[in-house]
Coordinates of C-alpha atoms and ligand atoms in Angstrom, one line a residue:
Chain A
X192 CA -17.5 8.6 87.3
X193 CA -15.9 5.6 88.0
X194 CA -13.6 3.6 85.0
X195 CA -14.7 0.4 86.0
X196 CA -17.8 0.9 84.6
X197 CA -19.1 -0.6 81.2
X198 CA -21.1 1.8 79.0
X199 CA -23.2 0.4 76.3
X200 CA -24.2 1.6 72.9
X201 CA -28.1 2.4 72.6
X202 CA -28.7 -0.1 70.0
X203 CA -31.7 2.2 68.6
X204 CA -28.7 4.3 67.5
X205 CA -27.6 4.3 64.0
X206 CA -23.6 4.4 63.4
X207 CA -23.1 5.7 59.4
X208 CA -19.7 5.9 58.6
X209 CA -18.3 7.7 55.8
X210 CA -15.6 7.0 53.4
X211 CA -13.2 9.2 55.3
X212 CA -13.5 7.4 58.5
X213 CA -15.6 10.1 60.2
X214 CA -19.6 8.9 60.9
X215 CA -22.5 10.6 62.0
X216 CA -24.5 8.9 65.2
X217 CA -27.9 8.8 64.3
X218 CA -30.9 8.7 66.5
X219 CA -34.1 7.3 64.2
X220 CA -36.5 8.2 67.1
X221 CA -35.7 12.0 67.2
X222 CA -34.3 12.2 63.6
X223 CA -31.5 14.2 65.3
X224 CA -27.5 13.4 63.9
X225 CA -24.4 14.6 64.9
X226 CA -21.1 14.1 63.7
X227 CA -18.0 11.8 65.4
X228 CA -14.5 12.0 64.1
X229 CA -12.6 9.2 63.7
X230 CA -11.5 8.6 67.6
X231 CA -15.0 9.1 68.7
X232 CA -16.0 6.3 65.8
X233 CA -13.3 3.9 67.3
X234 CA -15.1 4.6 70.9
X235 CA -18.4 4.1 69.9
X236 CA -17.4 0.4 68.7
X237 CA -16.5 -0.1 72.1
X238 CA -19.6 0.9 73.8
X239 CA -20.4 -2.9 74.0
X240 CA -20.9 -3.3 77.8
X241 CA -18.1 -5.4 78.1
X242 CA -15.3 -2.8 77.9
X243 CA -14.7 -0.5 81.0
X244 CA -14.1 3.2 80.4
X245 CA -10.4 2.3 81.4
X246 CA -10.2 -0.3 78.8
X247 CA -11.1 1.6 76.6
X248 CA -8.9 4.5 77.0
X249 CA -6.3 2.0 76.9
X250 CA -7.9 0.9 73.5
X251 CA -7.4 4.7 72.4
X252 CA -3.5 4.9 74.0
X253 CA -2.8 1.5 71.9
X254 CA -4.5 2.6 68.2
X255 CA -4.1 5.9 67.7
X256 CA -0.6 8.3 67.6
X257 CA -0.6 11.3 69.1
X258 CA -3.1 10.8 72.1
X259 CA -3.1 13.7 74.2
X260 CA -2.0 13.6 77.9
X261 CA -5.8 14.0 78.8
X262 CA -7.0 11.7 76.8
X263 CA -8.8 10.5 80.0
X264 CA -10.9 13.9 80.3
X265 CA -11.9 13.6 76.6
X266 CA -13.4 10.4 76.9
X267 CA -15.0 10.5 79.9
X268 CA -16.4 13.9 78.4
X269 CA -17.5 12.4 74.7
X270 CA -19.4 9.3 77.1
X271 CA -20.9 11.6 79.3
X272 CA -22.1 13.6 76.3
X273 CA -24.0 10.3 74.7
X274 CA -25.4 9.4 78.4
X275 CA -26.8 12.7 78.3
X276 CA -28.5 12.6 75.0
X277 CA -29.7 9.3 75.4
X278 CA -27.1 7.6 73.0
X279 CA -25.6 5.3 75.8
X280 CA -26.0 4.1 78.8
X281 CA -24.7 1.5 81.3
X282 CA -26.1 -1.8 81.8
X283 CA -27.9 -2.1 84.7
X284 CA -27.1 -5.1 87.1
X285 CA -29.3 -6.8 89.0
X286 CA -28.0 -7.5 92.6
X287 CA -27.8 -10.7 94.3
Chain B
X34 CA -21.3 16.7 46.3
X35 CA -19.4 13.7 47.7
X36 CA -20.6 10.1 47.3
X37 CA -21.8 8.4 50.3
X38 CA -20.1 5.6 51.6
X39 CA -24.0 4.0 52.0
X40 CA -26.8 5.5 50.6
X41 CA -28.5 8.2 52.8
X42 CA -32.2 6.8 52.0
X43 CA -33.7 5.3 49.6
X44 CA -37.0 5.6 47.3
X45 CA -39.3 2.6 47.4
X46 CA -42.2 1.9 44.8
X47 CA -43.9 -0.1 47.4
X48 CA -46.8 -1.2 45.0
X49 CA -47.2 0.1 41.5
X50 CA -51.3 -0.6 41.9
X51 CA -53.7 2.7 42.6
X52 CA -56.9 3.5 43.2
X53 CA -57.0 6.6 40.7
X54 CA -56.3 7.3 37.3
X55 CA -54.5 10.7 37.6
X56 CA -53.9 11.8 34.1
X57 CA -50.1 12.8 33.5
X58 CA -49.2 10.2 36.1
X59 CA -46.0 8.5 35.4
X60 CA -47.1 5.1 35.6
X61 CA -49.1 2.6 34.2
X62 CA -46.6 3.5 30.7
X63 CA -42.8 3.2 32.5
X64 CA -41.0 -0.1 32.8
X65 CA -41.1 -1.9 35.7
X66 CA -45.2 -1.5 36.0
X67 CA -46.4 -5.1 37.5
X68 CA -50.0 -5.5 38.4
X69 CA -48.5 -8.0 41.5
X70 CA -46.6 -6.5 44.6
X71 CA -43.8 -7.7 46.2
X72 CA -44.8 -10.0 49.6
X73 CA -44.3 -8.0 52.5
X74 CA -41.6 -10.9 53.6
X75 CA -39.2 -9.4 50.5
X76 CA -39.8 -6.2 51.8
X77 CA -38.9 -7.0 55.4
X78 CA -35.4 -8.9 54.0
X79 CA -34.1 -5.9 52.4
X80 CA -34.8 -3.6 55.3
X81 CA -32.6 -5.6 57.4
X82 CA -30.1 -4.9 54.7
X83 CA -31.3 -1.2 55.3
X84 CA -30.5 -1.5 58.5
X85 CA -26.9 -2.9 58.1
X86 CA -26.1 -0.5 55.5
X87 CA -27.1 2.2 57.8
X88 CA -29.6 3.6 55.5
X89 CA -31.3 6.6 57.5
X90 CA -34.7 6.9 56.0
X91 CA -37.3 5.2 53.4
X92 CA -39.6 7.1 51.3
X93 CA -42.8 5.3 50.2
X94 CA -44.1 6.0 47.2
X95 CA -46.2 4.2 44.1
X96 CA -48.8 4.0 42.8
X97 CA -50.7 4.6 46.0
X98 CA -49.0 3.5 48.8
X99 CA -51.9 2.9 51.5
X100 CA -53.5 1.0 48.4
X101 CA -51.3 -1.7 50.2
X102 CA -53.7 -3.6 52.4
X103 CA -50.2 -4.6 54.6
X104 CA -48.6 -0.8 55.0
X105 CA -49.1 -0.9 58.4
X106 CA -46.8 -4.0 58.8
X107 CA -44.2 -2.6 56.1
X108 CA -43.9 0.4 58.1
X109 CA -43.6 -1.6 61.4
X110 CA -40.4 -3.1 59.4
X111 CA -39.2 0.4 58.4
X112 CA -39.7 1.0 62.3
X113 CA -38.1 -2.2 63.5
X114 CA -35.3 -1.2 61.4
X115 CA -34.3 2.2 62.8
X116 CA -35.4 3.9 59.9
X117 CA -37.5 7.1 59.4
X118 CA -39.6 7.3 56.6
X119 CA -41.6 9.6 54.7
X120 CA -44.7 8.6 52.3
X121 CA -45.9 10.2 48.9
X122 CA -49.5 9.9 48.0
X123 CA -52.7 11.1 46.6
X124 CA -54.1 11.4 50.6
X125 CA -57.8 9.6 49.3
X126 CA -57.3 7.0 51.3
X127 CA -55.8 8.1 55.0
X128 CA -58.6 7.7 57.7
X129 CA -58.5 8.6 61.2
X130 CA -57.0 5.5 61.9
X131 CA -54.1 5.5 59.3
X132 CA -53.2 9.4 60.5
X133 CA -53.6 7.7 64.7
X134 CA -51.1 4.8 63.3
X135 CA -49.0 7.0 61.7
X136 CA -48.4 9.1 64.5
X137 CA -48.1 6.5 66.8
X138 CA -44.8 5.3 65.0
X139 CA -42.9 8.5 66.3
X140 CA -40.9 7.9 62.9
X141 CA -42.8 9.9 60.2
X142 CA -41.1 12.8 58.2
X143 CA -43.8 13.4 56.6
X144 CA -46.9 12.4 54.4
X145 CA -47.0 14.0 51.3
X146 CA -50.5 15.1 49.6
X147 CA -51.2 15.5 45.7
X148 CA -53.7 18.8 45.8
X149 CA -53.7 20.8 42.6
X150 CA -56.4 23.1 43.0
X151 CA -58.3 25.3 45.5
X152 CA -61.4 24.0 44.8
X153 CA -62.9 20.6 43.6
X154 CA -63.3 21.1 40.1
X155 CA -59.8 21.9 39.3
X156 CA -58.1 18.9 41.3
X157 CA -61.1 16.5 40.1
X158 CA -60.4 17.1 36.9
X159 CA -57.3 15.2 36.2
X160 CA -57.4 13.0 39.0
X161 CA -61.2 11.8 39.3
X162 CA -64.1 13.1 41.0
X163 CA -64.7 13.7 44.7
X164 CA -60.9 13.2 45.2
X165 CA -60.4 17.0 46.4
X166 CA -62.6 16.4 49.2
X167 CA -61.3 13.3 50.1
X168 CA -57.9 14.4 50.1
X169 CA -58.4 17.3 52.4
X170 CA -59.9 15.1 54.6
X171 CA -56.8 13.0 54.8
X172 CA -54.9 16.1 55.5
X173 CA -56.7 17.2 58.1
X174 CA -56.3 13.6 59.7
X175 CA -52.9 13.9 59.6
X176 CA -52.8 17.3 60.9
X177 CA -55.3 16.5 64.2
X178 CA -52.7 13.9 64.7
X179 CA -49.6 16.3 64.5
X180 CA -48.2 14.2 61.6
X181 CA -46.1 16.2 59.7
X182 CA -48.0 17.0 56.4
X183 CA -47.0 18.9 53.6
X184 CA -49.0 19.0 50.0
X185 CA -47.2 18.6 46.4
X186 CA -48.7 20.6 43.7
X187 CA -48.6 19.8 40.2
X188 CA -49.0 22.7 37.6
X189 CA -50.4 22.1 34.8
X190 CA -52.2 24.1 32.0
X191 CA -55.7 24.2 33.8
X192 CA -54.5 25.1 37.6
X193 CA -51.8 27.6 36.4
X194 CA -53.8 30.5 36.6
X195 CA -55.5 29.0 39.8
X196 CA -51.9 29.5 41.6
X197 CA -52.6 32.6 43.4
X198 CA -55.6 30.9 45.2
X199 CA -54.1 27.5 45.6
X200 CA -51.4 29.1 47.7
X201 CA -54.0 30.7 49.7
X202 CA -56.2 27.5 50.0
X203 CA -53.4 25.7 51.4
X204 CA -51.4 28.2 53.5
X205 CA -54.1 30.6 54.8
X206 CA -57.3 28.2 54.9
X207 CA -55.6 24.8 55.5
X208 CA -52.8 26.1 57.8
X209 CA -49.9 24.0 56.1
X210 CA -46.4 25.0 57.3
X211 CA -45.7 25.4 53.5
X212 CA -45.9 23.1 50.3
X213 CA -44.0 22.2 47.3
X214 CA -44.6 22.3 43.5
X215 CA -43.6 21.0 40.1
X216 CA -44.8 20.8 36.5
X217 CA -46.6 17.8 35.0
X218 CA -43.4 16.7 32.8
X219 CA -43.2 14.7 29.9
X220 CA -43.3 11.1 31.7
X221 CA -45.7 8.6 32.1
X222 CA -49.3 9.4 30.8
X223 CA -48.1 13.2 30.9
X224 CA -46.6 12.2 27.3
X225 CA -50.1 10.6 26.2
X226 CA -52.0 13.8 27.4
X227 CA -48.9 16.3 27.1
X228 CA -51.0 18.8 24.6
X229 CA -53.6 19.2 27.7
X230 CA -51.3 19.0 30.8
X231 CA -48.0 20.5 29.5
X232 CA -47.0 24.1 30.3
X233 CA -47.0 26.6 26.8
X234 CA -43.8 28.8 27.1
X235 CA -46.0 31.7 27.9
X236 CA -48.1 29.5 30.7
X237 CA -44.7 28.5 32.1
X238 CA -43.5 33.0 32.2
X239 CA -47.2 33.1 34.1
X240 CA -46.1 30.5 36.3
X241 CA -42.7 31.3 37.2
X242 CA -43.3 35.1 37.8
X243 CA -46.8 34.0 40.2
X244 CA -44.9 31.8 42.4
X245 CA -41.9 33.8 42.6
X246 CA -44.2 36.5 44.0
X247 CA -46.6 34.7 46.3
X248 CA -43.3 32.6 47.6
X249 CA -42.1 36.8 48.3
X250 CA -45.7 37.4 50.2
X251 CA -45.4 33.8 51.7
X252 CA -42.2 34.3 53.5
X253 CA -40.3 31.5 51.5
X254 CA -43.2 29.0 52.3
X255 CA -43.3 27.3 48.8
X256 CA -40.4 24.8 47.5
X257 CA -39.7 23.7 44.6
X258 CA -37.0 21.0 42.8
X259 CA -37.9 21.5 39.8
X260 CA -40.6 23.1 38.2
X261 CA -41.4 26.8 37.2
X262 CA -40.8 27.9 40.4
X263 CA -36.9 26.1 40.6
X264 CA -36.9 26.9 36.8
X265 CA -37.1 30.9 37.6
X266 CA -34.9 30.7 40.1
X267 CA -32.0 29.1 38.7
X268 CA -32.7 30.7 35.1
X269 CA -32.8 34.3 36.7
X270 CA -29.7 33.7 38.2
X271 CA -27.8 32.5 34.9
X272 CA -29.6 35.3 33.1
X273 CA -27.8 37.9 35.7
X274 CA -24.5 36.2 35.4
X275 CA -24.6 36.4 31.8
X276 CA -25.7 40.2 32.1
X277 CA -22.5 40.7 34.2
X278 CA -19.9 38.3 32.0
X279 CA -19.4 36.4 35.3
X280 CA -16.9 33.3 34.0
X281 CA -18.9 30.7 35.9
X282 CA -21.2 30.2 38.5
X283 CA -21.2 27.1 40.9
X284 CA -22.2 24.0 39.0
X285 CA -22.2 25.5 35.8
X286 CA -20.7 24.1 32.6
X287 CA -21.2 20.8 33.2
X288 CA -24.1 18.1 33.6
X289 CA -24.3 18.7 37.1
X290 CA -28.3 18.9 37.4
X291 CA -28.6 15.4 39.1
X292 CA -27.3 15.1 42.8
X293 CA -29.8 12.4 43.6
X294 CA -28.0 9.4 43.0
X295 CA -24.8 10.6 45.2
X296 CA -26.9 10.1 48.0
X297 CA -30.3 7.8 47.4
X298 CA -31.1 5.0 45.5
X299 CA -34.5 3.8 44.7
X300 CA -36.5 0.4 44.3
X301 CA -38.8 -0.1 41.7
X302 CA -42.3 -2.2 42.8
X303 CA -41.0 -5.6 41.1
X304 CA -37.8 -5.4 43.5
X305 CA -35.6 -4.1 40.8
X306 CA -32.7 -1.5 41.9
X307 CA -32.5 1.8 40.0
X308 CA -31.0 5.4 40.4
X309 CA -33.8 7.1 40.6
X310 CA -37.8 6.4 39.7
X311 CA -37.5 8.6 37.2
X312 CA -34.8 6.4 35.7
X313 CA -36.7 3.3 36.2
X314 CA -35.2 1.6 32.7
X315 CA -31.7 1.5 34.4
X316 CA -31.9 -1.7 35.9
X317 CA -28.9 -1.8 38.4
X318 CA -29.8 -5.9 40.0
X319 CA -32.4 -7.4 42.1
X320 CA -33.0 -6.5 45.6
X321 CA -32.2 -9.7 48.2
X322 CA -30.7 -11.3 45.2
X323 CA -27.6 -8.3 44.8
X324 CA -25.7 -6.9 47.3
X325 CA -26.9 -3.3 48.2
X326 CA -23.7 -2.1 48.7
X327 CA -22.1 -3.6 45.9
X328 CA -24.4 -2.2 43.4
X329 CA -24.0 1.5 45.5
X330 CA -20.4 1.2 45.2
X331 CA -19.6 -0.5 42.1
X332 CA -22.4 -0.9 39.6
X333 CA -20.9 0.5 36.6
X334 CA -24.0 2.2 35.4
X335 CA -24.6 3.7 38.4
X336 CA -20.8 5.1 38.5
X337 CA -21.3 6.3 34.8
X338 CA -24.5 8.3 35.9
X339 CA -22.4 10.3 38.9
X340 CA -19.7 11.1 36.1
X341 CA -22.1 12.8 33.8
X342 CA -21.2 16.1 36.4
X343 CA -17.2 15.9 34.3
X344 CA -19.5 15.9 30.5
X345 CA -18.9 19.9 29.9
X346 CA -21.7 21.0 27.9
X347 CA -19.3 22.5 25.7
X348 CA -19.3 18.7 23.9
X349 CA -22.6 18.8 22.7
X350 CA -23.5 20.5 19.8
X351 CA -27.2 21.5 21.3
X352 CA -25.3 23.7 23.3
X353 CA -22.8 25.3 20.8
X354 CA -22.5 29.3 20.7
X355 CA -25.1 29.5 24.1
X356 CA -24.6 32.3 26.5
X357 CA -25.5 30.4 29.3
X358 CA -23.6 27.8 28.5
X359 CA -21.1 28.4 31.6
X360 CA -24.1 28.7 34.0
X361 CA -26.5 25.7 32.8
X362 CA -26.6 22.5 34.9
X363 CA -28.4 20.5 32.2
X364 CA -30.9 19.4 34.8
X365 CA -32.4 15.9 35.3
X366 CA -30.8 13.5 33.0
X367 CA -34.3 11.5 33.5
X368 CA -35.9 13.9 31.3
X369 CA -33.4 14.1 28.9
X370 CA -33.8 10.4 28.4
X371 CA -37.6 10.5 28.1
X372 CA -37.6 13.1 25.6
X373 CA -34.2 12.4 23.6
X374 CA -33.5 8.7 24.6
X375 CA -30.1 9.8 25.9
X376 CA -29.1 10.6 30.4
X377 CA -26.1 12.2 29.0
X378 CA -27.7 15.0 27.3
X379 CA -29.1 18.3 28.8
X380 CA -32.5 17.9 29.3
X381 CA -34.3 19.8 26.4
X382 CA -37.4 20.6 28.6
X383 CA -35.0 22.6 30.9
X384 CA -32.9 24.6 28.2
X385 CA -33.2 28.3 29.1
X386 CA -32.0 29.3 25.6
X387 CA -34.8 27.4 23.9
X388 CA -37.4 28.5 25.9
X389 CA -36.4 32.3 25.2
X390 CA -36.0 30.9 21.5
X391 CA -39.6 29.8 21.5
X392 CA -41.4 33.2 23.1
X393 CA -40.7 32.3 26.9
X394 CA -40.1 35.8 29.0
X395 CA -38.0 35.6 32.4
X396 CA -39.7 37.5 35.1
X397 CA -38.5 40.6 36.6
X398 CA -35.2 40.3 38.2
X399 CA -36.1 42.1 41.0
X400 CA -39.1 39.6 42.6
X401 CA -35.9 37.5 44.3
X402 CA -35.4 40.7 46.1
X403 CA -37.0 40.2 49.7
Ligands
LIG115 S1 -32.7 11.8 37.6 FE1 -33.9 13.7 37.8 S2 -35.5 13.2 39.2 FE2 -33.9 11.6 39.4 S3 -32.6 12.3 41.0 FE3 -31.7 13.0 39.1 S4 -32.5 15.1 38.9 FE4 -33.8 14.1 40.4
LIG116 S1 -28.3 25.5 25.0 FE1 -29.7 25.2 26.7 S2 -29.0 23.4 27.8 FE2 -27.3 24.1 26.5 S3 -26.1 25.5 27.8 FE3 -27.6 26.8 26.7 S4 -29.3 26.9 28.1 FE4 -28.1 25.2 28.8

């Protein structure tokens, strides 16, 4: 996949966060949830279609401590992941 | 159970207006009863609210909901607002066409149907004539249009020796997946008409040992919240742990009955914010006039209501020298208040020791066995 591309947020898609910074994505059309942690919330904010995937993982390398050497693997994984159920996409461009 | 940062859903009194009468309904007798609805425009404000707060799902309920000649548009809202939502009604008035909109949303949960007997005569006679037929017809709407349908039966003391057939009606004959039950309780017009719809300790044994069986024969296919059937759980579970001098058992000890307002909120037909609808006289602010989340987070009423689960019921002297007393939840605080006037009481209705006191029996330990 490349990093210059921009993924963006399916705005059907309902973030709830929770007191202790971890959220549940929620899709209203399925009624299916599924828990993020606090580094996948952080990503999700980012899904905006104006950050590429390599801004973003620099995002993650600036806010958090403690970001593992593949940090690149796990992101590209966790987007791949929403892509797959539906929860993102990327915004398609029309040429010309 | 942790409080929510947002509530989960919430419970709306979309109208308070209904075409029946049932007798031990709770309305037409509990505050917040207006004859006017809200305009759908009020409606549509607060689900954007809904929507910012993250709120995951609306239940409709009333009076009777599709008594609303907008639903269809209030539900588009709900939709437009990336909300599911579920509906509680007495099923009279879904046509083909409401059970063809309703699936067509792709966001139902589920419709929920008042039936409370297997045939006409028991149903019609606290809700009106011809109303059995007419709800089954709704349900089998629904069902043609693969909306999720399940049925809500309320016991009272002239369908709770009908159980055993009712549970046939509806699982065997109607093909539901499964259905729920409660008791007519002492709210609303129940408390006008409690001598005829109220449960008898010795009706309630009758009920509680029934369903505990035919919920054995019907593979777990019948719920329960509260009622006989949540009633015989919980109490045959206390009444073993006393048996055995356990020290506690999870829960017990304290006024934890009421999880509902960790995680919901409801809205009462007038617009007015309150725990639950069975706690409709605490007022907790208007809807597009207060902040949601301020009232979720810091109404002090609301706060006071979640710290009922620290009362122990050691403090009160209803409870003083009970063997349960390290097992007992209190249950719903509503009912406390409708019976004693007081949320931060054990609820009276659900005391295992007085119902023993007054001739009760607890069925056979061994019917939980599968
Ligand atoms: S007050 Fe009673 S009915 Fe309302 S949420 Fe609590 S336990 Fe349930
Ligand atoms: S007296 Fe009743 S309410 Fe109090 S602890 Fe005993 S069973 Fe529970």
């Amino acid at each position: 996949m490349s990093d210059d591309l921009k993924p963006i947020a399916n705005p059907t898609v309902v973030l709830r966060e929770e007191f202790d910074d971890w959220a549940i994505l929620f899709d209203p059309d399925t009624g299916n949830a599924f828990g993020l942690n606090p580094t996948s919330v952080f990503i999700w904010k980012l899904l905006d279609g104006r950050h590429t995937i390599r801004d973003i993982i620099n995002e993650v390398q600036k806010n958090f401590e403690e970001v593992p050497d593949d940090v690149e693997v796990h992101v590209n994984e966790f987007i791949n992941d929403l892509i797959e159920r539906g929860y993102a996409g990327y915004e398609w461009k029309q040429e010309g | 159970m942790r409080l929510m940062k947002t509530p989960k859903s919430i419970d709306i009194e979309i109208t308070n207006r209904c075409n029946l009468r049932c007798r031990y309904c709770s309305h037409f007798s509990s505050p917040g009863d207006v004859d006017r609805d809200l305009p759908k425009e009020e409606w549509f404000r607060f689900f954007e609210e809904l929507n910012r707060c993250a709120v995951m799902s609306v239940t409709l309920s009333g009076g009777e909901p599709f008594f609303r000649e907008d639903l269809f548009e209030i539900i588009d809202g709900i939709v437009r607002n990336r909300m599911r939502f579920s509906i509680l009604t007495n099923g009279t008035l879904i046509t083909e066409d409401v059970a063809r909109f309703l699936a067509s949303t792709g966001r139902c949960d589920s419709v929920q149907v008042s039936i409370d007997g297997s045939i006409p005569t028991t149903h019609d006679s606290f809700r009106g004539e011809g109303n059995f037929r007419k709800a089954v017809e709704g349900i089998k709407h629904l069902q043609g249009h693969g909306v999720p349908v399940t049925v809500r039966v309320t016991i009272h003391r002239q369908n709770v020796m009908e159980l055993e057939d009712i549970a046939r009606f509806l699982l065997e004959e109607m093909g539901l997946p499964g259905f729920s039950t409660n008791s007519a309780s002492y709210m609303g017009l129940c408390r006008k008409n409690a001598e005829q719809v109220q449960l008898t300790p010795e009706e309630r044994s009758v009920a509680m040992e029934t369903l505990l069986r035919l919920n054995r024969k019907y593979n777990g296919r019948i719920s329960a919240a509260a009622g006989p059937l949540a009633e015989g759980r919980r109490w045959l579970m206390m009444e073993r742990a006393r048996r055995e001098g356990k020290r506690e058992i999870p829960g017990g000890g304290y006024l934890t009955g009421c999880g509902g307002v960790m995680t919901k909120i409801a809205v009462r037909a007038d617009g007015v914010m309150v725990p639950c609808g069975q706690m409709a006289h605490i007022e907790l602010g208007r809807i597009n006039r207060d902040s949601l989340l301020d009232v979720w987070q810091g109404h002090p009423e609301l706060n006071r209501i979640r710290q009922r689960r620290m009362v122990p019921l050691s403090s009160f002297d209803f409870c003083r020298g009970c063997e349960y007393i390290n097992y007992c939840t209190g249950n719903c605080p509503a009912l406390a208040y409708t019976i004693i006037g007081d949320e931060f009481h054990p609820s009276p209705d659900a005391c295992l020791r007085a119902f023993l006191q007054k001739g009760g029996r607890l069925p056979d330990e061994r019917i939980l066995e599968a």
